[in-house]
CSV table of C-alpha atoms in Angstrom, one decimal:
chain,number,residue,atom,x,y,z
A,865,UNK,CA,-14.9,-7.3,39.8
A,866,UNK,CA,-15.9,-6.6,36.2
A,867,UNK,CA,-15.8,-3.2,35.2
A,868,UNK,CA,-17.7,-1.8,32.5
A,869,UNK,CA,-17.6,0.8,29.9
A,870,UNK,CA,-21.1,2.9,29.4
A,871,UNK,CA,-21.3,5.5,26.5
A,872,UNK,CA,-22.6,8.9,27.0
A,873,UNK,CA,-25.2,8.2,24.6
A,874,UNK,CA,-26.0,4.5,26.1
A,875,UNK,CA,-26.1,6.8,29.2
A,876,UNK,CA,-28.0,9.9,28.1
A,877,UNK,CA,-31.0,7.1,27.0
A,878,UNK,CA,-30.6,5.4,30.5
A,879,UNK,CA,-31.3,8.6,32.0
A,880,UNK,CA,-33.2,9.7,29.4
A,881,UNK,CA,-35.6,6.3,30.0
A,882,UNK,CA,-36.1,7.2,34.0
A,883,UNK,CA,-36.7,10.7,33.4
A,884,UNK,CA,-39.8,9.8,30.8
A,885,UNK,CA,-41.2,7.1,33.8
A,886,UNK,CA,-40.3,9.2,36.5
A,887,UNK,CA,-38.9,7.2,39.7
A,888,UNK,CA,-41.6,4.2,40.0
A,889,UNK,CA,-39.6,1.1,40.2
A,890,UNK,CA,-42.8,-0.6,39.4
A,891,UNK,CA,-42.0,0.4,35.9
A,892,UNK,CA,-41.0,-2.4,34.2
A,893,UNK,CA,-37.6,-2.3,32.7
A,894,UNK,CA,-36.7,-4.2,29.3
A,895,UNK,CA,-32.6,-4.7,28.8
A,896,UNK,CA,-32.2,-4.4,25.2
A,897,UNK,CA,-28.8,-6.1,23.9
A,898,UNK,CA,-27.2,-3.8,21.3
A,899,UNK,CA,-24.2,-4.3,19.2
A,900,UNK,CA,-21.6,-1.9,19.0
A,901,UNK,CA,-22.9,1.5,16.8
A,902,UNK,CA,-22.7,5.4,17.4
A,903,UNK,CA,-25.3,6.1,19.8
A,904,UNK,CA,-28.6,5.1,17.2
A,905,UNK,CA,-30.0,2.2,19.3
A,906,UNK,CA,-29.8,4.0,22.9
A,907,UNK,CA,-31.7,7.0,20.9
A,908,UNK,CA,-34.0,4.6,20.1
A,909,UNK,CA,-34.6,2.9,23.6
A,910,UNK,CA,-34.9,6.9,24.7
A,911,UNK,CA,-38.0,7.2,21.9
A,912,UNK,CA,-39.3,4.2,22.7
A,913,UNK,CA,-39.6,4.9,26.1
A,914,UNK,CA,-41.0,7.9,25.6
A,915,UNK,CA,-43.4,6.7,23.7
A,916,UNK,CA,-44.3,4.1,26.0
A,917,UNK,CA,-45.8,6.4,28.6
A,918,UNK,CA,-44.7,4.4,31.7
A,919,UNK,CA,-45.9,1.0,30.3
A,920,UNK,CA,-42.1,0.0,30.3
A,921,UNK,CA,-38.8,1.4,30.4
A,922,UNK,CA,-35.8,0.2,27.6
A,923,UNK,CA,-31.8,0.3,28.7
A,924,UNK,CA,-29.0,-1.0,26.4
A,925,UNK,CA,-26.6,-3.2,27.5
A,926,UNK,CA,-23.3,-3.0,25.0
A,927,UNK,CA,-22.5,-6.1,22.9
A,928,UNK,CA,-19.1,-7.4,22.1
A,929,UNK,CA,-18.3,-5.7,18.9
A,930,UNK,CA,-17.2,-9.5,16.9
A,931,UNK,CA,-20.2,-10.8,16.0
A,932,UNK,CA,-18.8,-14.4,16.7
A,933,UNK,CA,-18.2,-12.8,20.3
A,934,UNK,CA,-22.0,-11.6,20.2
A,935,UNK,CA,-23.1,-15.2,19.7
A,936,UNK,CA,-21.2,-16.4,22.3
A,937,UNK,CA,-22.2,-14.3,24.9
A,938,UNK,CA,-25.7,-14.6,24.0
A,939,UNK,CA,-26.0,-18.6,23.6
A,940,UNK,CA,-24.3,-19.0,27.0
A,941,UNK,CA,-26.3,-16.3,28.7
A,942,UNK,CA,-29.9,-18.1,27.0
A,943,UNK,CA,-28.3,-21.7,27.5
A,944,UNK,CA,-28.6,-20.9,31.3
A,945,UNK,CA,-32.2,-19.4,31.3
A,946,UNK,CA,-31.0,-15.5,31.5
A,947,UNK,CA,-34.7,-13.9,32.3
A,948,UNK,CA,-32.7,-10.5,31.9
A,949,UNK,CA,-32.5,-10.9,27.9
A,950,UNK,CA,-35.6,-9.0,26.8
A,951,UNK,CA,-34.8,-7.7,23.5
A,952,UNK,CA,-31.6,-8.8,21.0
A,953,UNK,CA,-29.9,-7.3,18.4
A,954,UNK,CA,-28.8,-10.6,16.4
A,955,UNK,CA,-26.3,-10.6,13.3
A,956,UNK,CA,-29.2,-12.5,10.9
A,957,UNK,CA,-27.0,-16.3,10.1
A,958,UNK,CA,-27.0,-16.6,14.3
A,959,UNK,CA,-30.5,-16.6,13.7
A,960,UNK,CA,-31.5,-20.2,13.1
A,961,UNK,CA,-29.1,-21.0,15.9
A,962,UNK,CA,-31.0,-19.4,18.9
A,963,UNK,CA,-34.0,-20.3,17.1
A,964,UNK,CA,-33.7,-24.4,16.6
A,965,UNK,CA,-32.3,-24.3,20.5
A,966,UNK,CA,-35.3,-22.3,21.7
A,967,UNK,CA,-33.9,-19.4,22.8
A,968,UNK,CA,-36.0,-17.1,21.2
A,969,UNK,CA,-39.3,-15.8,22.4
A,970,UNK,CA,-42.5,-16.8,19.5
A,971,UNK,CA,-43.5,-13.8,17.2
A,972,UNK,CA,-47.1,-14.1,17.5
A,973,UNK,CA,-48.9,-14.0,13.9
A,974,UNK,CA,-50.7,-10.8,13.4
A,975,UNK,CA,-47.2,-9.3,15.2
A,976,UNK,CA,-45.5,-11.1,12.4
A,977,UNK,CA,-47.9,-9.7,9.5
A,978,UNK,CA,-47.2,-6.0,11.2
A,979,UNK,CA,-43.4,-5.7,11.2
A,980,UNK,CA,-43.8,-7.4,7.7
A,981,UNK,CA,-45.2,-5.2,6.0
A,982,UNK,CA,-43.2,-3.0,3.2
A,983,UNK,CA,-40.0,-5.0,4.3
A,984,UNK,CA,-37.5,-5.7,2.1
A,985,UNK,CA,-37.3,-9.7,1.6
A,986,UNK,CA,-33.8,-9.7,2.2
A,987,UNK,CA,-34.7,-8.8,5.9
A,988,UNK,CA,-37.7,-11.2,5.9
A,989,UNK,CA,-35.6,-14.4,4.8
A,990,UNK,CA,-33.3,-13.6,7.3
A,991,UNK,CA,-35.6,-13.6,10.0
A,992,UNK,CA,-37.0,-16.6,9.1
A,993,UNK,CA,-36.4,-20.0,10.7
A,994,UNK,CA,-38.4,-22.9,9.0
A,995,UNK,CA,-40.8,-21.1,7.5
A,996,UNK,CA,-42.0,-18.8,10.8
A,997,UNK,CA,-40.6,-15.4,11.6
A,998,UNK,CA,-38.6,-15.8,14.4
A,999,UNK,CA,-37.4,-12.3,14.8
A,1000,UNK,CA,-38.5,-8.7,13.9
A,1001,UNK,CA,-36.6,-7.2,10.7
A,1002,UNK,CA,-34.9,-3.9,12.2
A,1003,UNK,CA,-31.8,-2.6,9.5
A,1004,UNK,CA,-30.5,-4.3,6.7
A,1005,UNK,CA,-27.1,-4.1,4.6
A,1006,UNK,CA,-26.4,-5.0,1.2
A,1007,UNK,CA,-23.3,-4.7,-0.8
A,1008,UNK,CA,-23.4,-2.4,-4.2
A,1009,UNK,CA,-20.9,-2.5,-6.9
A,1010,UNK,CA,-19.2,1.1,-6.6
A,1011,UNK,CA,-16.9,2.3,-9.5
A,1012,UNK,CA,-14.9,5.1,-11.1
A,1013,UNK,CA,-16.7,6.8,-13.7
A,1014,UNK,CA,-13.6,7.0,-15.7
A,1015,UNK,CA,-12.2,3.1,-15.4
A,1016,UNK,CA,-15.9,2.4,-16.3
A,1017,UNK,CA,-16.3,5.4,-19.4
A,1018,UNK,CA,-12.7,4.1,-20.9
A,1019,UNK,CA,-13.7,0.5,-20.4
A,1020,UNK,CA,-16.8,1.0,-22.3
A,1021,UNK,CA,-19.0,0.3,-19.8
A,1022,UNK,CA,-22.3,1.8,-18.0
A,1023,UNK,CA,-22.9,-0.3,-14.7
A,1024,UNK,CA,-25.9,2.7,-14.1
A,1025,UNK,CA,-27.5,1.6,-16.9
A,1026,UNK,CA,-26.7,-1.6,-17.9
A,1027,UNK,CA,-25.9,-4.5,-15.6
A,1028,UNK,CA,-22.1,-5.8,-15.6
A,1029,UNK,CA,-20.9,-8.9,-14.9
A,1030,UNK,CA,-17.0,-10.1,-12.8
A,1031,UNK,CA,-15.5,-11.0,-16.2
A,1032,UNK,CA,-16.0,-7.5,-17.4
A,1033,UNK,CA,-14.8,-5.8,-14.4
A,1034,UNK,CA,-12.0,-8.0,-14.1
A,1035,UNK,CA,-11.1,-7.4,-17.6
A,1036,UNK,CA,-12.1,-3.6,-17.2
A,1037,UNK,CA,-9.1,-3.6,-14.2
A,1038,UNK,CA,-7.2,-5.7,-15.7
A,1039,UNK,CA,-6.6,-3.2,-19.6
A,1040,UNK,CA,-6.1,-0.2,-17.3
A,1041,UNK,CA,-3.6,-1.5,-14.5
A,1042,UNK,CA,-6.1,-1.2,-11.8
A,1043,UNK,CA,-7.0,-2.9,-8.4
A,1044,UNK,CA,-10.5,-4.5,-7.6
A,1045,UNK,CA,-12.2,-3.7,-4.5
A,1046,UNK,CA,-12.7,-7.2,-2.9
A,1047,UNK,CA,-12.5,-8.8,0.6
A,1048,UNK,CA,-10.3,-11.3,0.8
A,1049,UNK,CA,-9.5,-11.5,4.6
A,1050,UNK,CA,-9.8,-15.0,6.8
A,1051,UNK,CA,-13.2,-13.8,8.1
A,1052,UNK,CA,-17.1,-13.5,7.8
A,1053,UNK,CA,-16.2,-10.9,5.2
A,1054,UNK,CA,-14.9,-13.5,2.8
A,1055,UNK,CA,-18.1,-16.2,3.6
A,1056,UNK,CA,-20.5,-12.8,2.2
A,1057,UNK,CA,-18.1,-12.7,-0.8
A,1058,UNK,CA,-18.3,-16.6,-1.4
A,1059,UNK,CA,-22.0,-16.7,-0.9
A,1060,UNK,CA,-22.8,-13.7,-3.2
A,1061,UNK,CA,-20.9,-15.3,-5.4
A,1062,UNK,CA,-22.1,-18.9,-5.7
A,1063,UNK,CA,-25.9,-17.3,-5.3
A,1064,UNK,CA,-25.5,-15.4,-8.1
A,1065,UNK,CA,-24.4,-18.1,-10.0
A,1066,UNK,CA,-27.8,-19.9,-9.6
A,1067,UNK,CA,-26.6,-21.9,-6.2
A,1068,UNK,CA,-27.1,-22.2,-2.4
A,1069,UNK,CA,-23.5,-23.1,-0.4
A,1070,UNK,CA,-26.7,-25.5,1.7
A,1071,UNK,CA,-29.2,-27.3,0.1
A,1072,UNK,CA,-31.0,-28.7,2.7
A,1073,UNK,CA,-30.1,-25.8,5.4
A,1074,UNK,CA,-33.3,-26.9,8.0
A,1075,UNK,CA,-31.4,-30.6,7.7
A,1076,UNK,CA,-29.7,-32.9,11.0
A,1077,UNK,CA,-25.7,-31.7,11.2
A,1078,UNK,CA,-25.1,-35.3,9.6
A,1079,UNK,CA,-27.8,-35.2,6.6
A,1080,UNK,CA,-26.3,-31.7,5.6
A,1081,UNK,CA,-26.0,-31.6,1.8
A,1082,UNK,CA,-23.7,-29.0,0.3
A,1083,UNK,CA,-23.9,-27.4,-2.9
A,1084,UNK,CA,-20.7,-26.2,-3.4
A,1085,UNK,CA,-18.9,-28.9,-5.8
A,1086,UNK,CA,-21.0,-27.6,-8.2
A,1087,UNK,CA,-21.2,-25.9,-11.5
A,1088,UNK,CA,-22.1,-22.5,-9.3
A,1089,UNK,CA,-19.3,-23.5,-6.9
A,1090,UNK,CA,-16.9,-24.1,-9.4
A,1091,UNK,CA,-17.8,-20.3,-11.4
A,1092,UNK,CA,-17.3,-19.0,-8.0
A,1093,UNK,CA,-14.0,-20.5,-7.3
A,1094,UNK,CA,-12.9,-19.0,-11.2
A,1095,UNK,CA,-13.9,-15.4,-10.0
A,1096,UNK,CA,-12.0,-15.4,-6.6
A,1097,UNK,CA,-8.7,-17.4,-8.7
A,1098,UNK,CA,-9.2,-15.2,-11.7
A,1099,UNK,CA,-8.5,-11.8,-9.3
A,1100,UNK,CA,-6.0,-13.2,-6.8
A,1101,UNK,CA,-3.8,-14.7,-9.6
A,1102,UNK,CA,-4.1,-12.0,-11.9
A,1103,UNK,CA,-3.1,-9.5,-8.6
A,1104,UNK,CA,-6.0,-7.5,-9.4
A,1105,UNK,CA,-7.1,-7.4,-5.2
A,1106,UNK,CA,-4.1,-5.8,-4.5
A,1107,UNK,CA,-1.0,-7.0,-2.8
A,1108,UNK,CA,-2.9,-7.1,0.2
A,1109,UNK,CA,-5.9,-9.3,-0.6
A,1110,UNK,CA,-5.5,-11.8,1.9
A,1111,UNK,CA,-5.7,-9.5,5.1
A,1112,UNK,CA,-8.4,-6.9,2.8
A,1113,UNK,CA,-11.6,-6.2,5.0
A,1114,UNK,CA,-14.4,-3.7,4.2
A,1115,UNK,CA,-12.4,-0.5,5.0
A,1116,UNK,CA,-8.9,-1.9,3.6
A,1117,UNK,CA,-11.2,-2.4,0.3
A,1118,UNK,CA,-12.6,1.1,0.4
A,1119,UNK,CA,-8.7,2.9,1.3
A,1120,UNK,CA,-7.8,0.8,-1.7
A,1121,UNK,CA,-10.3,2.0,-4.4
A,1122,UNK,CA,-9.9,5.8,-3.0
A,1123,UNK,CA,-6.5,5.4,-4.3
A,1124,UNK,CA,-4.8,6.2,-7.8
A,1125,UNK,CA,-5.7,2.1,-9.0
A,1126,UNK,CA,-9.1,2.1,-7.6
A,1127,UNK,CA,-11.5,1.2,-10.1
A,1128,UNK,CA,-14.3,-1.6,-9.0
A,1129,UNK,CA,-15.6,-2.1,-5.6
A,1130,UNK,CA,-17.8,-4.9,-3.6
A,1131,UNK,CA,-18.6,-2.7,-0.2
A,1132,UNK,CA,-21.4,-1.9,2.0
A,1133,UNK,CA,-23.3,1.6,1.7
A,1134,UNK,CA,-20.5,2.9,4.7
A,1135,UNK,CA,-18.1,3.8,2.3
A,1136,UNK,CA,-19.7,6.5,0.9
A,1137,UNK,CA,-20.1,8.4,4.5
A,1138,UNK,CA,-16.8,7.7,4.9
A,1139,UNK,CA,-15.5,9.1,1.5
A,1140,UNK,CA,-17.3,12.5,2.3
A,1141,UNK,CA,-16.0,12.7,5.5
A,1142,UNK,CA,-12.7,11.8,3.9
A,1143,UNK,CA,-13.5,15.3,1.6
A,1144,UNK,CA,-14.8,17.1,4.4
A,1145,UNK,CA,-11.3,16.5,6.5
A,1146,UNK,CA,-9.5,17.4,3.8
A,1147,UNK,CA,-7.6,14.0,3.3
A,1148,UNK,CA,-9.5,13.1,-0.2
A,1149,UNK,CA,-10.3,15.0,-3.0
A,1150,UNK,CA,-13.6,16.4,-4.1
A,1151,UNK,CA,-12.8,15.1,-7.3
A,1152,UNK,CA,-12.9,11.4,-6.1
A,1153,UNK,CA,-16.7,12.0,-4.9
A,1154,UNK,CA,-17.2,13.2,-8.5
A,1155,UNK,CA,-15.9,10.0,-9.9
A,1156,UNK,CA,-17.4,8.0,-7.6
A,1157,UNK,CA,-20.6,6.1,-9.3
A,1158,UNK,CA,-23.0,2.7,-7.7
A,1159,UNK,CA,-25.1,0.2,-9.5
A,1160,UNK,CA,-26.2,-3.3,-8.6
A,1161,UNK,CA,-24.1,-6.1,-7.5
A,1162,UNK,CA,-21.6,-7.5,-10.5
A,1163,UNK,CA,-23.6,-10.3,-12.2
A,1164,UNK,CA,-21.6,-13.7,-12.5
A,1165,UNK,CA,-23.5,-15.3,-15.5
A,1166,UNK,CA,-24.3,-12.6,-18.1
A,1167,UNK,CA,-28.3,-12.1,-18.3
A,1168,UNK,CA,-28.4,-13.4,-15.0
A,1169,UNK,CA,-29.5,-11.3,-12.0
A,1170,UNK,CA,-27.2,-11.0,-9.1
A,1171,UNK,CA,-27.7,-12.1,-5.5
A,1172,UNK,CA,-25.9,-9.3,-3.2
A,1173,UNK,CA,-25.0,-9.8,0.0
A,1174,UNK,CA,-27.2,-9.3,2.7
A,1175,UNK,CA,-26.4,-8.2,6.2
A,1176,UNK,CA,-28.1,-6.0,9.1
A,1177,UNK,CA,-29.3,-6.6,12.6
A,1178,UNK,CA,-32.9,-8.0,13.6
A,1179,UNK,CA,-34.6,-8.2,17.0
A,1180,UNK,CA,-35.0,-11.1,19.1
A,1181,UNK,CA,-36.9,-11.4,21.8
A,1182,UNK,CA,-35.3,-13.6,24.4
A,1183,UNK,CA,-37.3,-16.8,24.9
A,1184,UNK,CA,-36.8,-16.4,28.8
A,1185,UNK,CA,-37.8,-12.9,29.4
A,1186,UNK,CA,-40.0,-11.9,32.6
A,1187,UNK,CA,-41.8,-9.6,30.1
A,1188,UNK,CA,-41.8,-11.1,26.8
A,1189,UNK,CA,-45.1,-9.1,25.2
A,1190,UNK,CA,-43.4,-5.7,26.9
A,1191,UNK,CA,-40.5,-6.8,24.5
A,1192,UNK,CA,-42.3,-7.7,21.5
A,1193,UNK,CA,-44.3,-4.3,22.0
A,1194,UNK,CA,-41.1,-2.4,22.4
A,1195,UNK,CA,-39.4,-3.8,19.2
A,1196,UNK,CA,-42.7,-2.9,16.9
A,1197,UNK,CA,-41.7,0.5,18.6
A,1198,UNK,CA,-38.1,0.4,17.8
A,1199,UNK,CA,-38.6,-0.7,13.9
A,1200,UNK,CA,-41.4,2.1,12.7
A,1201,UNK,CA,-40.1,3.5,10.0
A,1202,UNK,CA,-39.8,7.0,11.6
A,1203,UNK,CA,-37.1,5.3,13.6
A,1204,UNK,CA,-35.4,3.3,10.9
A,1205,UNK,CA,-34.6,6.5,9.1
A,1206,UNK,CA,-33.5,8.3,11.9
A,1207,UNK,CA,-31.2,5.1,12.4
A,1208,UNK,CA,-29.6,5.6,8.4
A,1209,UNK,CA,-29.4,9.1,8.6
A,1210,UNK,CA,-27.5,9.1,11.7
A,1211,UNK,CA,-25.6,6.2,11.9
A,1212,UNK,CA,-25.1,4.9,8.4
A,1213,UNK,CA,-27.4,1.3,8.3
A,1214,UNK,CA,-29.7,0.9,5.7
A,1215,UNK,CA,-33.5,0.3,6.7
A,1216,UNK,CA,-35.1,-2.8,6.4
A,1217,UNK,CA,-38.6,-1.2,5.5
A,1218,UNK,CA,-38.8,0.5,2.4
A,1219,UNK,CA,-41.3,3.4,3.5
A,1220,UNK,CA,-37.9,5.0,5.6
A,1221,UNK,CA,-36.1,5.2,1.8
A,1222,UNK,CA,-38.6,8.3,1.1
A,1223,UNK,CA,-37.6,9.8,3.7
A,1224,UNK,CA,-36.1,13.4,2.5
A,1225,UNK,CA,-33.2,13.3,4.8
A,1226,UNK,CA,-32.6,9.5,3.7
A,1227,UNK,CA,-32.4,10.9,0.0
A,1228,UNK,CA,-30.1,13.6,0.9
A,1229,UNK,CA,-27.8,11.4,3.2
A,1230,UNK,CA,-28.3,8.3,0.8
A,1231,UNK,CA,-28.6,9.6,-3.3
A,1232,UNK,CA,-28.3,5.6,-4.0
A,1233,UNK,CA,-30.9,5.2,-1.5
A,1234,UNK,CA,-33.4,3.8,-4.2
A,1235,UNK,CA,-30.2,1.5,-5.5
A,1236,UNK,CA,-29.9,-0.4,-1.7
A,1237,UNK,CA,-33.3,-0.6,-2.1
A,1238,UNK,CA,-33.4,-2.5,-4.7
A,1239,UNK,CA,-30.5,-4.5,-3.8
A,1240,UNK,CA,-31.7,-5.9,-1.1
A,1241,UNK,CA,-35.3,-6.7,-2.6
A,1242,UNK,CA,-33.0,-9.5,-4.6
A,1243,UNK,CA,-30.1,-10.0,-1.7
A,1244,UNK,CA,-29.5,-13.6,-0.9
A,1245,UNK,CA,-28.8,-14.3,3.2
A,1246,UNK,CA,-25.8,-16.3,4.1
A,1247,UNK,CA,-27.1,-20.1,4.8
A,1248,UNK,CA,-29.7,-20.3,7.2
A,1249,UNK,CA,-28.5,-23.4,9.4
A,1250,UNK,CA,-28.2,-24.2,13.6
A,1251,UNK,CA,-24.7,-24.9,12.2
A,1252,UNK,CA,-23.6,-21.4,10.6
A,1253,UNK,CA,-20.6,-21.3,12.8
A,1254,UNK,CA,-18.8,-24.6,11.5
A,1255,UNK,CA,-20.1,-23.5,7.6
A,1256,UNK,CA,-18.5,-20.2,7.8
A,1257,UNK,CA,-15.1,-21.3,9.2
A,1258,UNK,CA,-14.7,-24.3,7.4
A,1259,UNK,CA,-15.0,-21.9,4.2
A,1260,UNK,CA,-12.4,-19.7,5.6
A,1261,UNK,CA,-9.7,-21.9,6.2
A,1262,UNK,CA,-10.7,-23.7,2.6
A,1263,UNK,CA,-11.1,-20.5,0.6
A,1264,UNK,CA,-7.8,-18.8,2.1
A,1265,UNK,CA,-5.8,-17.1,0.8
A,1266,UNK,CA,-7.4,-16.3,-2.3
A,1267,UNK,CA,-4.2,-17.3,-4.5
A,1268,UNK,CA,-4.9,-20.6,-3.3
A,1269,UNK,CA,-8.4,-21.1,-4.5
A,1270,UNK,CA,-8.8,-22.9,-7.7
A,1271,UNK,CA,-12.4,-24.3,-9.4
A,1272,UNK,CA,-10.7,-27.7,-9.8
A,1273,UNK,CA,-10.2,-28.3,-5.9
A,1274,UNK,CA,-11.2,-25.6,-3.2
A,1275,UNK,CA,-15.2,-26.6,-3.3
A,1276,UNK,CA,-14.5,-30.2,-3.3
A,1277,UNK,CA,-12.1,-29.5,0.1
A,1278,UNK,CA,-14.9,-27.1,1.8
A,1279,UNK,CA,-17.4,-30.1,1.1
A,1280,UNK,CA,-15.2,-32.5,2.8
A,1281,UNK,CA,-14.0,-30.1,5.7
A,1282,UNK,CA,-17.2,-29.1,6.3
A,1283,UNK,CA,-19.5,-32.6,6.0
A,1284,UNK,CA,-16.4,-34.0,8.0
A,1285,UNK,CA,-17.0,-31.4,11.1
A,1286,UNK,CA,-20.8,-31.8,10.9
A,1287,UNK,CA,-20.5,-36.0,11.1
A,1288,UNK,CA,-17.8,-35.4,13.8
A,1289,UNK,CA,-15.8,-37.0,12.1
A,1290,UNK,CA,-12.9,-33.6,12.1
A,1291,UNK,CA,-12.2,-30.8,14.0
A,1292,UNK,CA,-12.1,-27.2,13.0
């Protein structure tokens, strides 16, 4: 027997959902498949079916909380037909995946145009799958460069104001004996790093990302490749990530630049939650808040805009649904951007429509709120291939640990692991 674990806010909208439809079973019910958060998407499916007036009914089914666990599930569950996967919440680079398998339900066009509009394009390109919209934009994530006021006032600099590129940073923690914030960890964590990086240096790890596994082309022994490599060699060499770069994640980054060497940091809008509630515990200082500044992602070539990261969760709408235009209706509900602010505001992920960033409690929860933004109008998704899975971990185990990675070799070895495992010619 499986057993299962059901939070009370999962529950509460379950509840919540039959209360609003009262006890007819002819109610149709949509099973919305969330990843792990605290409590925002079962609100949601509460609103929603609310809102719905007994058209349909929404419950959540949890997620596996490692998005490689996620696609998994999912891909096995839609391999075999699953009729019970109405809506999805997919990590964007499983995306093209579900989508080139036929897994996901088709977003009809004046649908598409709707949840669309005032959307970051971030969100757009990564719900996009050979030119159609494949899935509806829901929150989106992007990485900001956060710094101490004073490393940056005694280096010289004014990230606010002026965009700043690695080499200065670098060179800023370097003079001053400070760490940069980085993610240097054998995970997806370092494939957002690598791809911010060789995007911002005027490059795409794919160049032909809609192509057959064995017609891949990779654009990684290249001059963008090769300024990438210097960055990631340039820190790790230099010990500026820290003794612990290699295992450094997103909150090992963010403990790091709380401490006395923090200085420059690569992180996701969570970290600034987390360092008020930090204050508010009474394990940080207010004084750290106060030096704590944000600007745009660290350019790579000097008078060259910055890709950032992007991230987030869209919905997809399971190709094999008993209900699909229930589903599709649903989702249109779940992403207005009433909803999407309630979801950054209460549970920390950045909306994907920009009308939610005007929100009032957005601003007051969010005072870079204008800054991620912005970000993600210029964020660059990972690459958009069936074959994301073999990409991303044949980076990993070629771009780890960092003090291994070098311009002269490690993009020439991910080109050969990586075109090797696509060919079938090598195992990951």
């Amino acid at each position: 027997m499986v057993r299962r674990t059901v939070s009370v806010a999962a529950a509460t909208a379950l509840l919540a959902g039959l209360t609003a439809c009262g006890s007819d079973d002819s109610t149709p019910t949509l099973t919305w498949y969330i990843n792990p958060d605290n409590g925002g998407q079962a609100e949601l499916a509460s609103r929603c079916t609310e809102a719905a007036d007994g058209a349909y009914r929404i419950e959540t089914s949890l997620l596996p909380r490692e998005a490689s666990s996620q696609r998994e599930q999912l891909a096995r569950r839609l391999a075999a037909s699953d009729s019970s996967i109405d809506i999805i919440s997919l990590d964007p680079p499983f995306i093209p995946e579900l989508a080139e398998a036929g897994f996901l339900a088709e977003i009809p066009d004046d649908v598409a145009e709707s949840v669309t509009e005032n959307v970051v394009q971030g969100a757009i390109d990564g719900a996009t799958w050979r030119d159609e919209l494949v899935a509806v934009p829901f929150w989106a994530n992007t990485q900001l460069l956060w710094y101490r006021r004073s490393v940056a006032e005694a280096a010289g600099l004014d990230p606010e104001n002026e965009p700043v590129t690695w080499q200065q940073i670098i060179d800023a923690a370097q003079s001053q004996d400070k760490y940069l914030g980085v993610q240097g960890i054998r995970a997806e964590a370092l494939t957002v790093w690598i791809n911010a990086l060789v995007t911002s240096a005027g490059g795409e790890i794919l160049e032909n990302p809609e192509a057959p596994a064995d017609e891949v082309q990779l654009g990684l022994d290249t001059d963008a490749g090769r300024s990438a490599a210097q960055i990631i060699e340039d820190i790790a060499r230099n010990g500026l990530g820290g003794p612990g770069l290699a295992n450094e994640d997103e909150n090992a980054s963010m403990l790091q630049f709380q401490g006395d060497r923090g200085s420059f940091m690569v992180n996701w809008p969570f970290v600034w939650a987390a360092t008020l509630a930090g204050v508010e515990g009474g394990n940080l200082d207010q004084a750290l808040v106060d030096d704590i500044g944000w600007a745009l992602y660290p350019e790579v070539t000097e008078g060259e805009d910055s890709r950032p990261p992007y991230g987030g969760i869209n919905l997809g709408i399971g190709a094999f649904s008993d209900h699909p235009d229930l589903a599709i209706e649903a989702a249109q509900c779940i992403v207005q951007p009433d909803n999407q602010a309630y979801y950054m505001v209460t549970n920390g992920n950045p909306a994907s429509n920009t009308e939610a960033y005007d929100d009032p409690d957005v601003q007051e929860a969010f005072p870079m709120a204008d800054l991620i933004r912005e970000s993600l109008e210029a964020a660059a998704p990972r690459p958009q291939t069936p074959y994301y899975n073999e990409v991303s971990t044949g980076l990993q185990n070629t771009w780890h640990p960092p003090n291994s990675v070098t311009p002269d070799s490690s993009p020439e070895d991910a080109t050969t692991l990586i075109t090797e495992v696509l060919k079938g010619e090598r195992l990951l």
